[in-house]
């Protein structure tokens, strides 16, 4: 499988958790659906549905800040200002591994030329970012090791046992939407384990890993594609 | 995701051996204070095949003009209070034929036709245990009920506004039983003694009621979206039925604000987002109830500590405890990866009942200002603290901060540090400043208070986040704030206020020292023993230039020196304090430069002029201090680190006491 690696960075980001209404909470890092949506934006596909997969690596520690915004409108059409609290991610930076058989080549062309059809942002339109191509490689899909060390975030349901290391701060982020079906319809959820400062995580993987998740090697590193 | 966390919290509770009575208590509004007056008038209709009887009950008693519901009996009357909509109409789904009656309903109970077909019948149609019953049967029950009520109308009707509960005890359904004995049963809930068969008793079957309650809540959620044979977002499995998670059971997900709803979804298509199966929804309901019960407001006194301005003493004093918008805190403990066992349920019960708790448990009052105690959890769990303000009942809530993924062991260590600061360091610091007050010091009592007083309200959340995640913190702001306040208080000659500020300053430094050591952060701050050592050297007159390499050290000994000189100056001249009289100008901001040039540099000249009998250590120290000032000035320490200098200057100044061993007069302290 061909994998394209690119970085996205910004001053702020906000990946809206769908389970709060008046208050806007954010996931602690870019969601797989947002990462795929970013690719759709680069390619110019408005309702981007794909079977390609992404793996996410944190390049900066997770840091958040709650701010108040004045937003317009409760319902569409009835415009009035109301204060809304929003949780923002501060100094986010991610390495995205994008792999699959559908859009990788198109994406490589776009990233190489530094062109994007729509503007690219980190969750909200005011958190602009410019994806930077890092590398293009092929993955070896055969993974036989049971003890795995990975720089990417890992779905909790493939962990049999976590091998704790000194000075690592493991955190869990639950309830990410997993599949995008088009027209803003989502299905299934996934929870991730990540290391706060973006350090690698070592774990013993489960023998049977579900179809949506793929552990694979890229340039000596194991990455976890979802 | 919060909803997922709530399901994870609720799952052990749903799976637990919680009694029916407790489950009903959790899932219905029987204990809701808003509903207490409905229990004043309970119209219980005992219906058998042929016979019927009317009971007019009051479940509770009047106490001091307040009606108190009898908590031993109220679970037999599982009412659900409607959230929104017109309550006069049949709303949502009813688990069993127990309906809230409003004044308009009660007043028309003498009108059989109207009451039967406008009030009772629509409700029966929406009752879980009658869902499969045909209309003719329901019409009969409705009419029969209305007739009974009309016959006894005079017995209960009142001119005053009345609220009540209509209870149709229908023997033909499996929800009710009649037994010849009065007993307390895990399953059966006693209602009252039968009138048709005296000495026999009426019961509600808890299992049936509970099933109905879950069904009722699930059906209520269907209004915002419902799908058959769809994948549940929580289990990722195909389930028979799924509903939208957005509803009013947990007002954080109240759809009053439609923000997460995509413009592509119709009003009843919220299932395009998060959808849950019945089991997960049940867990979710228990989870929300649990969170409602452990949510507590932060005390007004602490809010004042957290959100008052810190750079101005007067401004803080003028703040009222009630000037702050209430903030609520919710602690959530969830497993890091797996595990929602009975173990968890036990711990949750401990949190609610507040029993079997020890000092080693997490006292969130100390750590987070939330008056709850969390029993010991291993580091395979994470503590999340959620703070919000706003009116939840209107679905208008504003999150203030969500402190996520706190390791229980880190929280435990922080708790230990805060306790040590309050029990040991505070005592030592007060002793050093000769303060006899042994009252608890509110500013250091809890972590939010400590942090806010040091960094200011704008930084309280971010620093709390850093501290809970064992990240380094910088204390420049502490020095800045302390210096400002000391300067303000010095101008007002409020020396007690200054001492108070310094006690807090050194208490925070004690916290900082311990915290830095704990996280392995290399930066070290001077502790009390360092200052005691420097003070001893000062009294001996054995200071060297090496002792005065930092702005803090130089500031401290300058404070000692000027106080010693000031004591003698006052005695000799009869004038006021030396610093106030000669160094500070009215309303001015004292700076290291002023201390050096207008204070220390002039000591020698004034000493000769007034022939002051200062102790021998004074001359020795003065020479070294003057040299140290020149060196510090060359290194630009005096301007770059003025806050550190000034804080320790006032510390030295207020700490200085004559050295008893060397006698009063010689020490310049007559």
XYZ file of N, CA and C in Angstrom, chain A residues 16-25 27 61-64 66 68 71-75 80 82-85 87 156-157 159-160 162 169-175 177-178 183-191 193-194 196-197 206, chain B residues 1-5 8 227 231-234 236 246 251-260 262 264-265 267 270-275 335-338 382 395-402 404-407 410 465 468-471:
336
model
N -14.668 19.655 16.973
C -15.898 19.680 17.775
C -16.345 18.297 18.213
N -16.520 18.147 19.504
C -17.129 16.901 19.982
C -18.627 17.024 19.739
N -19.210 16.003 19.175
C -20.626 16.154 18.817
C -21.564 15.993 20.011
N -21.036 15.712 21.180
C -21.947 15.395 22.283
C -22.103 16.511 23.289
N -21.801 17.718 22.904
C -22.170 18.858 23.742
C -22.859 19.831 22.801
N -23.906 20.479 23.292
C -24.658 21.329 22.391
C -24.308 22.810 22.586
N -24.621 23.354 23.749
C -24.379 24.788 23.952
C -22.894 25.097 24.039
N -22.146 24.215 24.691
C -20.706 24.413 24.830
C -19.989 23.615 23.749
N -18.913 24.171 23.224
C -18.200 23.443 22.182
C -16.912 22.847 22.741
N -16.939 21.581 23.004
C -15.712 20.925 23.468
C -14.971 20.361 22.264
N -12.101 17.459 20.678
C -11.298 16.254 20.878
C -9.864 16.713 21.114
N 2.805 18.537 22.169
C 1.963 18.091 23.286
C 0.545 18.663 23.178
N -0.401 17.923 23.712
C -1.796 18.387 23.677
C -1.976 19.497 24.718
N -2.500 20.603 24.283
C -2.750 21.709 25.209
C -4.057 22.390 24.804
N -4.906 22.673 25.784
C -6.196 23.268 25.448
C -6.436 24.559 26.226
N -9.960 27.221 27.195
C -11.390 27.511 26.996
C -11.576 29.016 26.806
N -14.377 32.332 25.419
C -15.771 32.677 25.117
C -15.853 33.377 23.771
N -21.551 34.085 19.405
C -21.971 33.442 18.164
C -23.349 33.921 17.753
N -23.584 33.833 16.485
C -24.858 34.303 15.960
C -25.858 33.166 15.861
N -27.038 33.404 16.464
C -28.137 32.512 16.142
C -28.274 31.260 16.954
N -29.503 30.954 17.303
C -29.820 29.693 17.969
C -30.307 28.723 16.902
N -31.266 29.182 16.126
C -31.733 28.392 14.992
C -31.343 29.144 13.719
N -29.310 36.231 16.631
C -29.019 37.073 17.786
C -27.716 36.564 18.385
N -25.144 35.323 21.102
C -25.158 34.694 22.417
C -23.751 34.205 22.735
N -23.361 34.359 23.993
C -22.007 33.918 24.336
C -21.927 32.389 24.303
N -20.871 31.905 23.759
C -20.685 30.462 23.648
C -19.269 30.143 24.105
N -19.152 29.108 24.880
C -17.805 28.746 25.325
C -17.240 27.714 24.376
N -13.754 25.334 23.487
C -12.455 24.818 23.939
C -11.562 24.706 22.711
N -8.064 1.816 21.264
C -7.970 1.041 22.514
C -8.390 -0.416 22.311
N -9.230 -0.653 21.295
C -9.723 -2.031 21.167
C -8.722 -2.990 20.534
N -5.596 -3.076 21.870
C -4.578 -3.241 22.921
C -4.946 -4.416 23.805
N -4.040 -5.353 23.899
C -4.252 -6.444 24.841
C -3.676 -6.035 26.190
N -1.018 -2.830 27.854
C -0.185 -1.651 27.641
C 1.125 -1.841 28.394
N 3.064 9.769 29.659
C 1.781 10.134 30.255
C 0.685 9.683 29.298
N 0.107 8.516 29.609
C -0.858 7.920 28.689
C -2.250 8.499 28.921
N -2.904 8.812 27.858
C -4.254 9.359 27.986
C -5.193 8.671 27.002
N -6.468 8.756 27.328
C -7.458 8.113 26.478
C -8.394 9.172 25.923
N -8.694 9.059 24.669
C -9.681 9.961 24.075
C -10.745 9.079 23.448
N -11.947 9.185 23.965
C -12.979 8.234 23.540
C -13.979 8.823 22.566
N -14.673 7.927 21.875
C -15.834 8.312 21.074
C -15.564 9.129 19.837
N -15.785 9.573 15.895
C -16.576 8.953 14.844
C -15.630 8.213 13.902
N -16.050 7.040 13.468
C -15.122 6.220 12.689
C -15.396 6.278 11.186
N -23.042 13.004 3.265
C -24.153 13.846 3.715
C -24.205 13.991 5.237
N -23.074 14.114 5.810
C -22.919 14.311 7.260
C -23.509 13.152 8.084
N -23.435 11.986 7.540
C -23.904 10.821 8.302
C -22.684 10.007 8.735
N -22.686 9.683 10.024
C -21.535 8.969 10.574
C -21.973 7.628 11.144
N -21.036 6.717 11.187
C -21.351 5.423 11.787
C -20.148 4.922 12.582
N -20.440 4.213 13.629
C -19.442 3.580 14.501
C -18.549 4.620 15.198
N -17.938 4.157 16.259
C -17.032 5.046 16.980
C -15.750 4.299 17.308
N -14.763 5.050 17.692
C -13.469 4.451 18.022
C -12.833 5.289 19.134
N -12.127 4.622 20.018
C -11.452 5.343 21.099
C -9.946 5.145 20.954
N -5.825 5.621 22.446
C -4.887 5.867 23.533
C -3.766 6.699 22.923
N -3.340 7.719 23.613
C -2.239 8.531 23.086
C -1.336 8.966 24.222
N 0.595 11.987 25.881
C 0.343 13.431 25.889
C 1.371 14.246 25.098
N 2.652 13.864 25.230
C 3.695 14.658 24.578
C 4.046 14.137 23.195
N -3.745 -7.241 20.333
C -4.649 -8.390 20.338
C -4.379 -9.229 19.099
N -15.128 11.336 24.190
C -16.485 11.884 24.074
C -17.193 11.743 25.414
N -17.834 12.798 25.794
C -18.481 12.814 27.094
C -19.583 11.746 27.182
N -20.387 11.654 26.131
C -21.498 10.695 26.153
C -20.971 9.282 26.331
N -19.850 9.002 25.687
C -19.270 7.668 25.798
C -18.776 7.435 27.224
N -18.167 8.465 27.815
C -17.725 8.366 29.209
C -18.916 8.121 30.132
N -19.916 4.636 29.963
C -18.946 3.791 30.680
C -19.146 3.899 32.189
N -33.990 4.432 14.499
C -33.725 3.553 13.363
C -33.806 2.119 13.814
N -26.395 0.398 13.183
C -25.196 0.215 14.018
C -25.187 1.243 15.142
N -25.024 0.752 16.355
C -24.958 1.666 17.500
C -23.572 2.296 17.555
N -23.516 3.598 17.800
C -22.218 4.287 17.863
C -21.392 3.784 19.042
N -22.054 3.342 20.075
C -21.319 2.927 21.274
C -20.794 1.496 21.136
N -20.741 -0.350 18.268
C -20.277 -0.627 16.901
C -20.918 -1.885 16.314
N -29.238 12.598 21.663
C -29.591 13.971 22.038
C -30.996 14.003 22.633
N -28.847 17.276 30.294
C -29.106 18.554 29.636
C -27.925 19.092 28.854
N -26.788 18.456 29.006
C -25.657 18.869 28.182
C -25.948 18.515 26.722
N -26.771 17.506 26.553
C -27.095 17.076 25.198
C -28.491 17.532 24.802
N -28.995 18.485 25.542
C -30.323 18.985 25.233
C -30.319 19.595 23.841
N -31.274 19.255 23.014
C -31.260 19.781 21.647
C -31.814 21.196 21.544
N -31.992 21.872 22.712
C -32.463 23.262 22.675
C -31.559 24.097 21.758
N -30.252 23.866 21.910
C -29.297 24.500 21.000
C -28.930 23.443 19.975
N -29.099 23.791 18.735
C -28.968 22.740 17.727
C -27.590 22.655 17.104
N -26.602 23.155 17.823
C -25.297 23.327 17.214
C -24.702 22.118 16.470
N -24.691 20.940 17.048
C -23.996 19.909 16.277
C -24.843 19.330 15.153
N -26.243 18.855 11.772
C -25.837 19.310 10.452
C -27.046 19.911 9.734
N -27.766 19.384 6.908
C -28.280 18.370 5.990
C -29.256 17.407 6.670
N -29.316 17.461 8.002
C -30.209 16.545 8.721
C -31.562 17.206 8.932
N -35.095 17.590 11.250
C -35.245 17.780 12.701
C -35.266 16.468 13.484
N -31.440 13.142 14.062
C -30.212 13.282 14.858
C -29.452 11.959 14.902
N -30.109 10.883 14.516
C -29.421 9.580 14.519
C -28.315 9.516 13.467
N -28.254 10.516 12.594
C -27.123 10.542 11.664
C -25.813 10.814 12.406
N -25.932 11.337 13.602
C -24.738 11.582 14.421
C -24.529 10.415 15.369
N -24.767 10.664 16.657
C -24.547 9.600 17.641
C -25.862 8.858 17.853
N -25.825 7.556 17.735
C -27.035 6.772 18.008
C -26.688 5.638 18.959
N -12.107 4.086 33.490
C -10.920 3.269 33.247
C -10.175 3.744 31.997
N -8.845 3.621 32.012
C -8.041 4.089 30.877
C -8.363 3.275 29.623
N -8.364 1.959 29.761
C -8.649 1.144 28.572
C -9.916 0.314 28.777
N -9.799 -0.720 29.599
C -10.959 -1.591 29.760
C -11.474 -1.523 31.194
N -8.546 7.129 35.009
C -8.247 8.550 34.858
C -9.378 9.363 35.476
N -30.830 24.296 29.239
C -29.884 23.759 28.269
C -28.826 24.791 27.918
N -28.660 25.767 28.813
C -27.744 26.858 28.534
C -26.550 26.740 29.465
N -25.637 25.879 29.117
C -24.518 25.705 30.025
C -23.199 26.048 29.329
N -22.300 26.588 30.119
C -21.021 27.021 29.566
C -19.899 26.320 30.286
N -19.172 25.598 29.529
C -18.079 24.868 30.167
C -16.978 25.859 30.500
N -16.460 25.776 31.703
C -15.366 26.658 32.087
C -14.040 25.957 31.827
N -14.010 24.694 32.205
C -12.779 23.951 31.966
C -13.044 22.469 32.083
N -12.347 21.715 31.294
C -12.408 20.275 31.441
C -10.973 19.808 31.644
N -8.775 16.922 31.915
C -8.934 15.498 31.590
C -7.695 14.695 31.937
N -7.904 13.399 32.003
C -6.811 12.432 32.137
C -5.849 12.732 33.275
N -6.405 12.908 34.441
C -5.553 13.123 35.613
C -5.254 11.758 36.209
N -3.989 11.492 36.423
C -3.616 10.214 37.042
C -3.979 10.257 38.518
N -1.019 11.016 40.697
C -0.560 12.413 40.664
C -1.454 13.264 41.567
N -4.318 22.847 34.994
C -4.109 21.799 33.995
C -2.644 21.353 33.989
N -1.870 19.356 37.262
C -2.453 18.012 37.286
C -1.759 17.079 36.286
N -1.095 17.671 35.312
C -0.397 16.837 34.327
C 1.110 16.856 34.533
N 1.512 17.269 35.716
C 2.927 17.255 36.094
C 3.805 18.020 35.109
N 3.349 19.157 34.703
C 4.166 19.973 33.815
C 4.782 21.112 34.607
